[in-house]
PDB file of C-alpha atoms in Angstrom:
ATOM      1  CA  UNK M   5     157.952 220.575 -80.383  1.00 75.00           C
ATOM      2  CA  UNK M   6     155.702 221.473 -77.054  1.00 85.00           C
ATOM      3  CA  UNK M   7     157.708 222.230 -73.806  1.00 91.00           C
ATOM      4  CA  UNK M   8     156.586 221.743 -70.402  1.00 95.00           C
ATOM      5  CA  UNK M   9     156.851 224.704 -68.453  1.00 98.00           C
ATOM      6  CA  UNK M  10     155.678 225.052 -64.329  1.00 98.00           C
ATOM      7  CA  UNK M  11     154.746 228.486 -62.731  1.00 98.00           C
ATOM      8  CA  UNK M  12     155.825 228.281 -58.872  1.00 98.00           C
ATOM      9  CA  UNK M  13     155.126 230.855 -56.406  1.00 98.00           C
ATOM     10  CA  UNK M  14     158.380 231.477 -54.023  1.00 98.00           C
ATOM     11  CA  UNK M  15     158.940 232.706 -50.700  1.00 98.00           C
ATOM     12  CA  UNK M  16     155.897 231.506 -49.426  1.00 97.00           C
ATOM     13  CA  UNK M  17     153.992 228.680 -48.372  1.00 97.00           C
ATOM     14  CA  UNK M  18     150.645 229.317 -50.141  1.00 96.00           C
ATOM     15  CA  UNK M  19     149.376 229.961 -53.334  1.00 97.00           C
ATOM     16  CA  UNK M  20     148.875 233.418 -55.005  1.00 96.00           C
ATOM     17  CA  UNK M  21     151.173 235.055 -52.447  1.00 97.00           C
ATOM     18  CA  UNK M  22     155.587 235.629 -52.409  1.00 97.00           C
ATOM     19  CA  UNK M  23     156.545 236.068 -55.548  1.00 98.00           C
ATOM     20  CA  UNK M  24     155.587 233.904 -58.977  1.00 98.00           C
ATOM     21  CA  UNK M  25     158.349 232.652 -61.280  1.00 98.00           C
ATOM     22  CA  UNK M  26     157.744 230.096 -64.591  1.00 98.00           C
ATOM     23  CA  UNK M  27     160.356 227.547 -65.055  1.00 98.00           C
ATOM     24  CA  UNK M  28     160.879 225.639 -68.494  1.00 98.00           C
ATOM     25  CA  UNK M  29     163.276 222.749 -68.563  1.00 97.00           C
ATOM     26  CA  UNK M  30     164.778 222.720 -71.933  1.00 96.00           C
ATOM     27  CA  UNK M  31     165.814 219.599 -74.033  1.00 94.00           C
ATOM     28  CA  UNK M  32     167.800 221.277 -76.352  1.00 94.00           C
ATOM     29  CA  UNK M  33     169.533 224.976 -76.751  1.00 95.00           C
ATOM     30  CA  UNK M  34     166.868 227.517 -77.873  1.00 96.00           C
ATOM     31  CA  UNK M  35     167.601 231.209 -79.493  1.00 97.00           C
ATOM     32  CA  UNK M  36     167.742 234.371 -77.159  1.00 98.00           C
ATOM     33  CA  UNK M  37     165.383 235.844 -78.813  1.00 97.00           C
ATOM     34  CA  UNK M  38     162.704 232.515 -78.271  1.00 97.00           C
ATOM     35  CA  UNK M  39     163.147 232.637 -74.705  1.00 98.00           C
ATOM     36  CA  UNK M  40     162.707 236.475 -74.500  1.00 98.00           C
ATOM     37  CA  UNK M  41     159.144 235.940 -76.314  1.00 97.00           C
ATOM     38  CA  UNK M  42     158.139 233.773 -74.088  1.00 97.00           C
ATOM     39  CA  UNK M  43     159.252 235.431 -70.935  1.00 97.00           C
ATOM     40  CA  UNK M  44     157.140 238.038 -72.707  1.00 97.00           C
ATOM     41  CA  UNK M  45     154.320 236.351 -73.199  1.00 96.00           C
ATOM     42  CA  UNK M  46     154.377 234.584 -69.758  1.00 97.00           C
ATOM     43  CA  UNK M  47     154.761 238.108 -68.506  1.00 96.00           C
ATOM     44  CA  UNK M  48     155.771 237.490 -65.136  1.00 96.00           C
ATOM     45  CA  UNK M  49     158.598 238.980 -63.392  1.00 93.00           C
ATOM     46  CA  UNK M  50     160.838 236.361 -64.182  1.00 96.00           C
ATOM     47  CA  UNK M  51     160.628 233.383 -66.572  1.00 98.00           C
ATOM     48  CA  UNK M  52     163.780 230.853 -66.276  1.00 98.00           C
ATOM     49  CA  UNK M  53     165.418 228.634 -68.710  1.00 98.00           C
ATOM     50  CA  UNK M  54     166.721 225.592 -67.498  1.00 98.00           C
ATOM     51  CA  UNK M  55     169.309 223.319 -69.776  1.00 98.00           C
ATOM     52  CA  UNK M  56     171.004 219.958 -68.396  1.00 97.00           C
ATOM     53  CA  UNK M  57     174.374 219.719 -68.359  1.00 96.00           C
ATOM     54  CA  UNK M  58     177.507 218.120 -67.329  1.00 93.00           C
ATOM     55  CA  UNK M  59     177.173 218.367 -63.360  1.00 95.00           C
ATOM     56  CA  UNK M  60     174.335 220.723 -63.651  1.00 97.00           C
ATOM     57  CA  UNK M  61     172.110 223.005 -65.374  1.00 98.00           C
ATOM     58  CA  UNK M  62     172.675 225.997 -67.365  1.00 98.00           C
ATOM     59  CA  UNK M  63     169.803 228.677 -66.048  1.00 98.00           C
ATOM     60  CA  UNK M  64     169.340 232.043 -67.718  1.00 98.00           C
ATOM     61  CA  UNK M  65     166.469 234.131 -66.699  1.00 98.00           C
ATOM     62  CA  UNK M  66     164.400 236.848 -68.292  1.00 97.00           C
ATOM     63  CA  UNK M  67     162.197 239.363 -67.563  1.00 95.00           C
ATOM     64  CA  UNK M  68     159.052 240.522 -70.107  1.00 95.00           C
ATOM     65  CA  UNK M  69     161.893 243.117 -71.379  1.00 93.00           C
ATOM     66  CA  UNK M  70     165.432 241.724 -70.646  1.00 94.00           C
ATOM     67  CA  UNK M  71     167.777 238.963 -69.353  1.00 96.00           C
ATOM     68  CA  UNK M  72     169.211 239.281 -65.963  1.00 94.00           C
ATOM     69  CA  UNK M  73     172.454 238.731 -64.372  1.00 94.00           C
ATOM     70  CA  UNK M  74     171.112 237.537 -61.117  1.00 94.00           C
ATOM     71  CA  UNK M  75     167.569 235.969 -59.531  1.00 96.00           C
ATOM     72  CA  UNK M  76     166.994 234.822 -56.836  1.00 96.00           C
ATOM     73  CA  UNK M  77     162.774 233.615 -56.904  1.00 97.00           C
ATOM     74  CA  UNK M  78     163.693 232.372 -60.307  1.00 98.00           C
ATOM     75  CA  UNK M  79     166.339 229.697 -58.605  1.00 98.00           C
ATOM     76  CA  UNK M  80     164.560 229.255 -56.149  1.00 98.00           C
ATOM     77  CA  UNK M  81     161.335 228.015 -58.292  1.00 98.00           C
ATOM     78  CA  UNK M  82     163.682 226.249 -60.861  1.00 98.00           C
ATOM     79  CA  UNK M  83     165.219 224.293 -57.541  1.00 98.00           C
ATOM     80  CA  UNK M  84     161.819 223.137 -56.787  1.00 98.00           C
ATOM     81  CA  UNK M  85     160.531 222.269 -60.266  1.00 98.00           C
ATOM     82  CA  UNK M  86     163.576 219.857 -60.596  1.00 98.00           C
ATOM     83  CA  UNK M  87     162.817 218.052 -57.303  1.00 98.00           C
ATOM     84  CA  UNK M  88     159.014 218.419 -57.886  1.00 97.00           C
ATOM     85  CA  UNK M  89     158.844 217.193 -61.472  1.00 97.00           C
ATOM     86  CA  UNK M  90     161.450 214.515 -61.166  1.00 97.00           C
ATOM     87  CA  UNK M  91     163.992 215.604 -62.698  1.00 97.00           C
ATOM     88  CA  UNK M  92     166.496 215.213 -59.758  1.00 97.00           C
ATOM     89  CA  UNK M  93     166.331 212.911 -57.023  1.00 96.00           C
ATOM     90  CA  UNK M  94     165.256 215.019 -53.327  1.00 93.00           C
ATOM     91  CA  UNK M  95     168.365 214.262 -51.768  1.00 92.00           C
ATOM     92  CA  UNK M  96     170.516 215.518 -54.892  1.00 97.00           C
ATOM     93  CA  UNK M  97     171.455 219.126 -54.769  1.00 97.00           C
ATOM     94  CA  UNK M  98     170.620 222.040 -57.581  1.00 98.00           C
ATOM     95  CA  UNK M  99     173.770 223.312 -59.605  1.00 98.00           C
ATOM     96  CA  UNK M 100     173.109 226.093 -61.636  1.00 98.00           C
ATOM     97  CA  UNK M 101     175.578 227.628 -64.053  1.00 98.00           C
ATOM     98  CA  UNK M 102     174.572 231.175 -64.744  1.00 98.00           C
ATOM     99  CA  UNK M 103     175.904 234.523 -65.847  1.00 96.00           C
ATOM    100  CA  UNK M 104     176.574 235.452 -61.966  1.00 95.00           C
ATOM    101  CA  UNK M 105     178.806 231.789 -61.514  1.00 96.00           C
ATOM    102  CA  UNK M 106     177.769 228.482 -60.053  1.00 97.00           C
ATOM    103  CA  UNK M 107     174.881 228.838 -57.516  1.00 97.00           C
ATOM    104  CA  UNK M 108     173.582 226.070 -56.043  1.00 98.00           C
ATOM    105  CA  UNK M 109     170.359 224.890 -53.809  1.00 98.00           C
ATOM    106  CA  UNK M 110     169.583 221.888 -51.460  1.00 97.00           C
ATOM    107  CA  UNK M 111     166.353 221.130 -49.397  1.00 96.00           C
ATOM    108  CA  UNK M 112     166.154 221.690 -45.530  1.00 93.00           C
ATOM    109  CA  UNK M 113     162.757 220.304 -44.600  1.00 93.00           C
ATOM    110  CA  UNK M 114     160.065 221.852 -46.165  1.00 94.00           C
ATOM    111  CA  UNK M 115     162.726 225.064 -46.865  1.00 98.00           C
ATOM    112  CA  UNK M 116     165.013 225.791 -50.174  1.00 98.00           C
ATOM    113  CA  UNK M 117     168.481 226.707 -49.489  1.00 98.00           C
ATOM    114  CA  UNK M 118     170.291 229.025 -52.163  1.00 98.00           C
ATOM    115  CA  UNK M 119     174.023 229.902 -51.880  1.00 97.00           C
ATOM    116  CA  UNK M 120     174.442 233.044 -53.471  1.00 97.00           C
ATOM    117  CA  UNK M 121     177.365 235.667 -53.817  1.00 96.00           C
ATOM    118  CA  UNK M 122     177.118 238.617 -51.356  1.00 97.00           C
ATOM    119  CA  UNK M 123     176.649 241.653 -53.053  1.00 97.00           C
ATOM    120  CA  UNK M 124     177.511 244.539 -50.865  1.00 97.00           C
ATOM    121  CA  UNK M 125     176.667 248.447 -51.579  1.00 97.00           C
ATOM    122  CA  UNK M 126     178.982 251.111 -50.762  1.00 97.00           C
ATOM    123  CA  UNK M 127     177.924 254.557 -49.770  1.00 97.00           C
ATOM    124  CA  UNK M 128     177.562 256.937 -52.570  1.00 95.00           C
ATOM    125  CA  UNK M 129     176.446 260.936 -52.163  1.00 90.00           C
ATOM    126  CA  UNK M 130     172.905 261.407 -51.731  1.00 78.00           C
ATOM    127  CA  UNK M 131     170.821 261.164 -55.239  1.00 80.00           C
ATOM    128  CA  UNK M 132     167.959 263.430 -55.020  1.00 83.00           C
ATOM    129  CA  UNK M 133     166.505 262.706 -58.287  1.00 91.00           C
ATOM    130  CA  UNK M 134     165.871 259.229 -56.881  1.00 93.00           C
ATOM    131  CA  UNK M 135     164.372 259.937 -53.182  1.00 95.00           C
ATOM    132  CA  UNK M 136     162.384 262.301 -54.881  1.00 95.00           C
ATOM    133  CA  UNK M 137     161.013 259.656 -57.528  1.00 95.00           C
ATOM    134  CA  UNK M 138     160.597 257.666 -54.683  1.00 96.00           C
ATOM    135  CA  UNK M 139     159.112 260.098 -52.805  1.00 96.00           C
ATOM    136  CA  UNK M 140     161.046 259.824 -49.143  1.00 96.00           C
ATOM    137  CA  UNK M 141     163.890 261.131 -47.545  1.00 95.00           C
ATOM    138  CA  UNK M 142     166.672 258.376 -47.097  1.00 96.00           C
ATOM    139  CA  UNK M 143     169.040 257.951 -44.198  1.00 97.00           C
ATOM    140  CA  UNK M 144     171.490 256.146 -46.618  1.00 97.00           C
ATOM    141  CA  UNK M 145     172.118 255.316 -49.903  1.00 96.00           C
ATOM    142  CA  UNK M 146     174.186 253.222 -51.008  1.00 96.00           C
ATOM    143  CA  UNK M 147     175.177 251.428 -54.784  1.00 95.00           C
ATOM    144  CA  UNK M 148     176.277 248.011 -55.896  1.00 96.00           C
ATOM    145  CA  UNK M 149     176.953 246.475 -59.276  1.00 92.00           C
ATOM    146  CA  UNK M 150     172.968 245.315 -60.029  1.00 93.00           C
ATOM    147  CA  UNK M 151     170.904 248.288 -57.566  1.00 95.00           C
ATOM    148  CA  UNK M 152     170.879 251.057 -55.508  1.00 96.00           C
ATOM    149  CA  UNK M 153     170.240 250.423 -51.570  1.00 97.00           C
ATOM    150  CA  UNK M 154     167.943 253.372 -49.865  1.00 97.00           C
ATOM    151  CA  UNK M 155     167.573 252.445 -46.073  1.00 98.00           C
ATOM    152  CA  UNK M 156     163.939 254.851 -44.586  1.00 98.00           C
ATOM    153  CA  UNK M 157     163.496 255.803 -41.504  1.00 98.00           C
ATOM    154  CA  UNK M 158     160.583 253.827 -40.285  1.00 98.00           C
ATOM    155  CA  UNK M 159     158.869 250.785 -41.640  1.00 98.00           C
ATOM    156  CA  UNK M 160     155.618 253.133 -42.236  1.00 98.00           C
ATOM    157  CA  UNK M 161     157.216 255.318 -44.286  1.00 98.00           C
ATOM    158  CA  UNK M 162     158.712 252.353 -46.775  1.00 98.00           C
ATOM    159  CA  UNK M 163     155.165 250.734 -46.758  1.00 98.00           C
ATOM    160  CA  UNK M 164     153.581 253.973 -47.927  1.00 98.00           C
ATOM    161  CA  UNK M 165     156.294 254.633 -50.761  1.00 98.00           C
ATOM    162  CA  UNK M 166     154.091 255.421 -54.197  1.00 97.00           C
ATOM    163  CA  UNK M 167     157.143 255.544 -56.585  1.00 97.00           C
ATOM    164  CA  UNK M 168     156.698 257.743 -59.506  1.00 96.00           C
ATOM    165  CA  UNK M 169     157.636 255.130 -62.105  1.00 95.00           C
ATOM    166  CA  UNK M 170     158.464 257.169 -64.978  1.00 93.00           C
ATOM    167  CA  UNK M 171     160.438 258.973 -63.236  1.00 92.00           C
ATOM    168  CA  UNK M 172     162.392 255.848 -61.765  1.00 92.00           C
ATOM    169  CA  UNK M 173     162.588 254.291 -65.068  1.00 90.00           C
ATOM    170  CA  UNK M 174     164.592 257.579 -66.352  1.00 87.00           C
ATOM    171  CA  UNK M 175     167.502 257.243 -64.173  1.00 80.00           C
ATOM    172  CA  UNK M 176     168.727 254.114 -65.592  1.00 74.00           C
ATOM    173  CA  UNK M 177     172.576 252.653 -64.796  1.00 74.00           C
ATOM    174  CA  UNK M 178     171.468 249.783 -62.583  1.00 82.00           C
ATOM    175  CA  UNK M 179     169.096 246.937 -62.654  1.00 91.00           C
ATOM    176  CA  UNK M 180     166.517 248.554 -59.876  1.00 94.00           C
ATOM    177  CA  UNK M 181     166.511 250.396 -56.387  1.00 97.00           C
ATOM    178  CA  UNK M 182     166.276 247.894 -52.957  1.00 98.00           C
ATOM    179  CA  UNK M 183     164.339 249.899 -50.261  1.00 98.00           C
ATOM    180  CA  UNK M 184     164.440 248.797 -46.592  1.00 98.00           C
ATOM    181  CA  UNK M 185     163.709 249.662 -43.052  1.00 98.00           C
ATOM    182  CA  UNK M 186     164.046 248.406 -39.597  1.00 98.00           C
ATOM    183  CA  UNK M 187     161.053 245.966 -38.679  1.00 98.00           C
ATOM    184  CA  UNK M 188     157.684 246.370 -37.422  1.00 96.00           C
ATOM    185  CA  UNK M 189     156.745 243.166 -36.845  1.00 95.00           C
ATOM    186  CA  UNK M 190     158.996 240.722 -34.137  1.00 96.00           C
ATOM    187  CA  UNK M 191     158.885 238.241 -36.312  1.00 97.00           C
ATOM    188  CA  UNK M 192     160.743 240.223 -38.616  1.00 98.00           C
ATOM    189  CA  UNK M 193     164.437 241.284 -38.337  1.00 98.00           C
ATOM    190  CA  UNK M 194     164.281 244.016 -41.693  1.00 98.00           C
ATOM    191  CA  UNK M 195     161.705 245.068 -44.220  1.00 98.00           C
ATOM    192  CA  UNK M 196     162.316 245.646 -47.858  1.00 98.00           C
ATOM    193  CA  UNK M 197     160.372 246.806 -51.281  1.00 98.00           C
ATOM    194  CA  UNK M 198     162.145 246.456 -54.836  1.00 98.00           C
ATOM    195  CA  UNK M 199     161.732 248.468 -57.874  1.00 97.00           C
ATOM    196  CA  UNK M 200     162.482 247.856 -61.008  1.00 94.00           C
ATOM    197  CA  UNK M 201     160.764 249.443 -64.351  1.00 93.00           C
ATOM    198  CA  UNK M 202     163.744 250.084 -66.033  1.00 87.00           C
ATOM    199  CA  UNK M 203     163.685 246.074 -66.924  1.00 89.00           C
ATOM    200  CA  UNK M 204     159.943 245.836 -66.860  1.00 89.00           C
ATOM    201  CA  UNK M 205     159.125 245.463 -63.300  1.00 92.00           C
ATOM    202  CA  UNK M 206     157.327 247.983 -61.804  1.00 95.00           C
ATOM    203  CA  UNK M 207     157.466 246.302 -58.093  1.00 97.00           C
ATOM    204  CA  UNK M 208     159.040 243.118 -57.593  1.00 96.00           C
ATOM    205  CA  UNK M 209     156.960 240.846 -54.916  1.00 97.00           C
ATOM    206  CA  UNK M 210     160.052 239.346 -53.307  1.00 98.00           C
ATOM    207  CA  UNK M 211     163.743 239.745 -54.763  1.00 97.00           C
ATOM    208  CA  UNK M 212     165.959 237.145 -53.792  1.00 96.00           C
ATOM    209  CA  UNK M 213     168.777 238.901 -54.913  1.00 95.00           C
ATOM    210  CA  UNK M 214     168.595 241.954 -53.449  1.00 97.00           C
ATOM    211  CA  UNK M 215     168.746 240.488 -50.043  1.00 98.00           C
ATOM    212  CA  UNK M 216     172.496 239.339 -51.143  1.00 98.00           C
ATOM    213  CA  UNK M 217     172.789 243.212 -50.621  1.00 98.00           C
ATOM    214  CA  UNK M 218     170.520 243.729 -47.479  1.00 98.00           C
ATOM    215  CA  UNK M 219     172.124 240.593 -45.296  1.00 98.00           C
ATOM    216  CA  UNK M 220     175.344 242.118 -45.676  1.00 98.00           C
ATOM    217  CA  UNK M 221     173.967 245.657 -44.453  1.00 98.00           C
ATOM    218  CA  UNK M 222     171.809 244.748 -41.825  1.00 98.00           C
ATOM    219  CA  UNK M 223     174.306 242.644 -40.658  1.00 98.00           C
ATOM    220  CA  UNK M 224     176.632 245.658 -40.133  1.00 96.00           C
ATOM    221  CA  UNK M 225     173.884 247.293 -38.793  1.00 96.00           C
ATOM    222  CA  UNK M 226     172.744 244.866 -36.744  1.00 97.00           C
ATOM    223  CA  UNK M 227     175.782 243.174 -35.407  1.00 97.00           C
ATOM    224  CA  UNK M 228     174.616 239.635 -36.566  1.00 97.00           C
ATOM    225  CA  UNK M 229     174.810 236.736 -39.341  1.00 97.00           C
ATOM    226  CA  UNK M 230     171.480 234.842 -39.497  1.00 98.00           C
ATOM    227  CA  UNK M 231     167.858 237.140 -40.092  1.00 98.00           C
ATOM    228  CA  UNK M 232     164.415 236.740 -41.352  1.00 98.00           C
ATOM    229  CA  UNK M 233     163.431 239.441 -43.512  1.00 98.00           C
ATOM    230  CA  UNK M 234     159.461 240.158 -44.634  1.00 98.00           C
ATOM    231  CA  UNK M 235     159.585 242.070 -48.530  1.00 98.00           C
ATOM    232  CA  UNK M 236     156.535 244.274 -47.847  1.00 98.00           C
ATOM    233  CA  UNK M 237     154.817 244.091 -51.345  1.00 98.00           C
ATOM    234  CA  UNK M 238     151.066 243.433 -52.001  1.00 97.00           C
ATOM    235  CA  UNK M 239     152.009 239.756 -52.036  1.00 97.00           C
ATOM    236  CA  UNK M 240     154.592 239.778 -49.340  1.00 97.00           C
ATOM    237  CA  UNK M 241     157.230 237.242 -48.659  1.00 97.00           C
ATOM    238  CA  UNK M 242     159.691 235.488 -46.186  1.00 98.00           C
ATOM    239  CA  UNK M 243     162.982 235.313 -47.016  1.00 98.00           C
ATOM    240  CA  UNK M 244     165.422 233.445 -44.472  1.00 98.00           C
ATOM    241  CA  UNK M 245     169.129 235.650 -44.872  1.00 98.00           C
ATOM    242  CA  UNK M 246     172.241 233.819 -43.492  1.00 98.00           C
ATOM    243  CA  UNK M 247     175.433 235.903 -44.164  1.00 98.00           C
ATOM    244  CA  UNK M 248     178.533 233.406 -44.685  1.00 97.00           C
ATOM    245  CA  UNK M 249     181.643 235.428 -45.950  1.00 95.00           C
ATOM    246  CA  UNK M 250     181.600 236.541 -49.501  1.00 96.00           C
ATOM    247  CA  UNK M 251     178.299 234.189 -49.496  1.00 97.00           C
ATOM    248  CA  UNK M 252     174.721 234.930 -48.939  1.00 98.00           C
ATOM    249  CA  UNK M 253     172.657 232.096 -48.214  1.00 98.00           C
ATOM    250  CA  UNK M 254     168.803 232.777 -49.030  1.00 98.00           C
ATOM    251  CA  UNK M 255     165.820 230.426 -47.812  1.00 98.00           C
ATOM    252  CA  UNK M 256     162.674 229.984 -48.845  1.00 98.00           C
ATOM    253  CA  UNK M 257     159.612 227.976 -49.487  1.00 98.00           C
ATOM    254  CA  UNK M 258     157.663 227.506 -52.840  1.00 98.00           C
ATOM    255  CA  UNK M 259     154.651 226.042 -54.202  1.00 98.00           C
ATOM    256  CA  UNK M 260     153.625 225.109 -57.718  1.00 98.00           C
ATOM    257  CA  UNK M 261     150.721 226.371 -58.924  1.00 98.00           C
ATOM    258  CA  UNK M 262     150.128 226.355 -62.778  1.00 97.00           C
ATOM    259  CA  UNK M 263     151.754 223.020 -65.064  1.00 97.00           C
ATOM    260  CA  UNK M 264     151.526 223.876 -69.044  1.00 96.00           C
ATOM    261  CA  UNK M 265     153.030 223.199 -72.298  1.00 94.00           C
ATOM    262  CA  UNK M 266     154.579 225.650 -74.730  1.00 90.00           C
ATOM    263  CA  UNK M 267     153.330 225.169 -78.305  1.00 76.00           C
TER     264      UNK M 267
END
């Protein structure tokens, strides 16, 4: 049996830029170990599994090494295969059912709207085996359940950041390590980088997820709900941030680039 299977590139409006993602709609249940292969072998940061169900879909998504609790890109891309390809009307919402609850996505224009839990960090002491793998001095760090949060002193110094990966991917515990800094740009209201090697991703283009920890931050820091955040990787992306409770609401554009079919 062949599969169709879409590779979109989020959090942008163009091709080859934000952050690519391949989405295969499933007709039936697969293994674990099937989907991990091909998540493998599509070896992109995330590859996402999409299964219809009662008032929904089941999504799980995987990395080239592991399945993940939470993505954001991934939802994001999966949200605009199943408007793009048909396989929900444009005025129908996205309900996912996934290992971090129901999330759920609906169109605004020419924008994807995900409602997503809030995932806030809490201070912990200084770590100096990770500023030093990362190569900076932080003015705070901070923990949640997925990452660690390192806020920089200057959006120079988190664009210059040369991780030494082997050492990152020692310190294991949590999915990855969020890095962010006040903006550069007016355009901009934060900055952000991801890393993640421990679960095969060296830098992450643009992470969803880890703004459900940076909304909440910067808006303590910055004494507001709604921002629009740029994640400074080679790539880049925009990622709209609306804080709303215990709720993060991410937006963000996407465009499909690549239709194929798994043997």
């Amino acid at each position: 049996m062949s599969y169709p299977i879409v590779q979109v590139d989020t959090f942008t409006d163009r091709p080859f830029a934000g952050n690519p993602a391949a989405v295969c709609v499933l007709p039936q249940r697969e293994p674990d170990d099937w989907m991990q292969t091909v998540a493998q072998e599509m070896n992109l940061s995330e590859t996402a599994f999409l299964l219809q169900q009662v008032d929904g879909y089941n999504l799980r998504w995987f990395t080239p090494a592991v399945e993940v609790d939470l993505c954001g890109h991934a939802t994001l891309a999966s949200a605009h295969v199943l408007w793009s390809e048909g396989y929900l009307p444009l005025n129908t919402p996205a309900r996912f059912f996934t290992r971090s609850g129901l999330l759920t996505a609906q169109r605004q224009g020419d924008w994807i709207e995900l409602d997503f839990p809030a995932t806030v960090a809490a201070a912990v002491s200084p770590l100096p085996d990770l500023e030093s793998a990362l190569g900076v001095t932080a003015t705070f760090v901070g923990k949640n359940s997925f990452d660690y949060l390192i806020e920089v002193e200057s959006a120079e110094v988190l664009r210059a950041i040369q991780p030494d990966f082997a050492r990152l991917r020692t310190l294991g515990g949590l999915r990855g390590v969020i890095v962010t800094s006040a903006s550069d740009h007016p355009e901009y209201d934060f900055l952000s980088r991801f890393f993640a090697p421990g679960v095969g991703i060296d830098e992450d283009p643009v992470t969803g997820s880890a703004h459900c920890c940076l909304g909440p931050y910067w808006r303590d820091r910055l004494h507001k709900d709604e921002f629009t955040a740029y994640q400074a990787s080679a790539r880049g992306g925009v990622v709209r941030v609306r804080c709303a409770g215990d709720r993060v609401l991410l937006g963000g554009q996407a465009v499909t680039v690549l239709r194929g079919e798994l043997g």
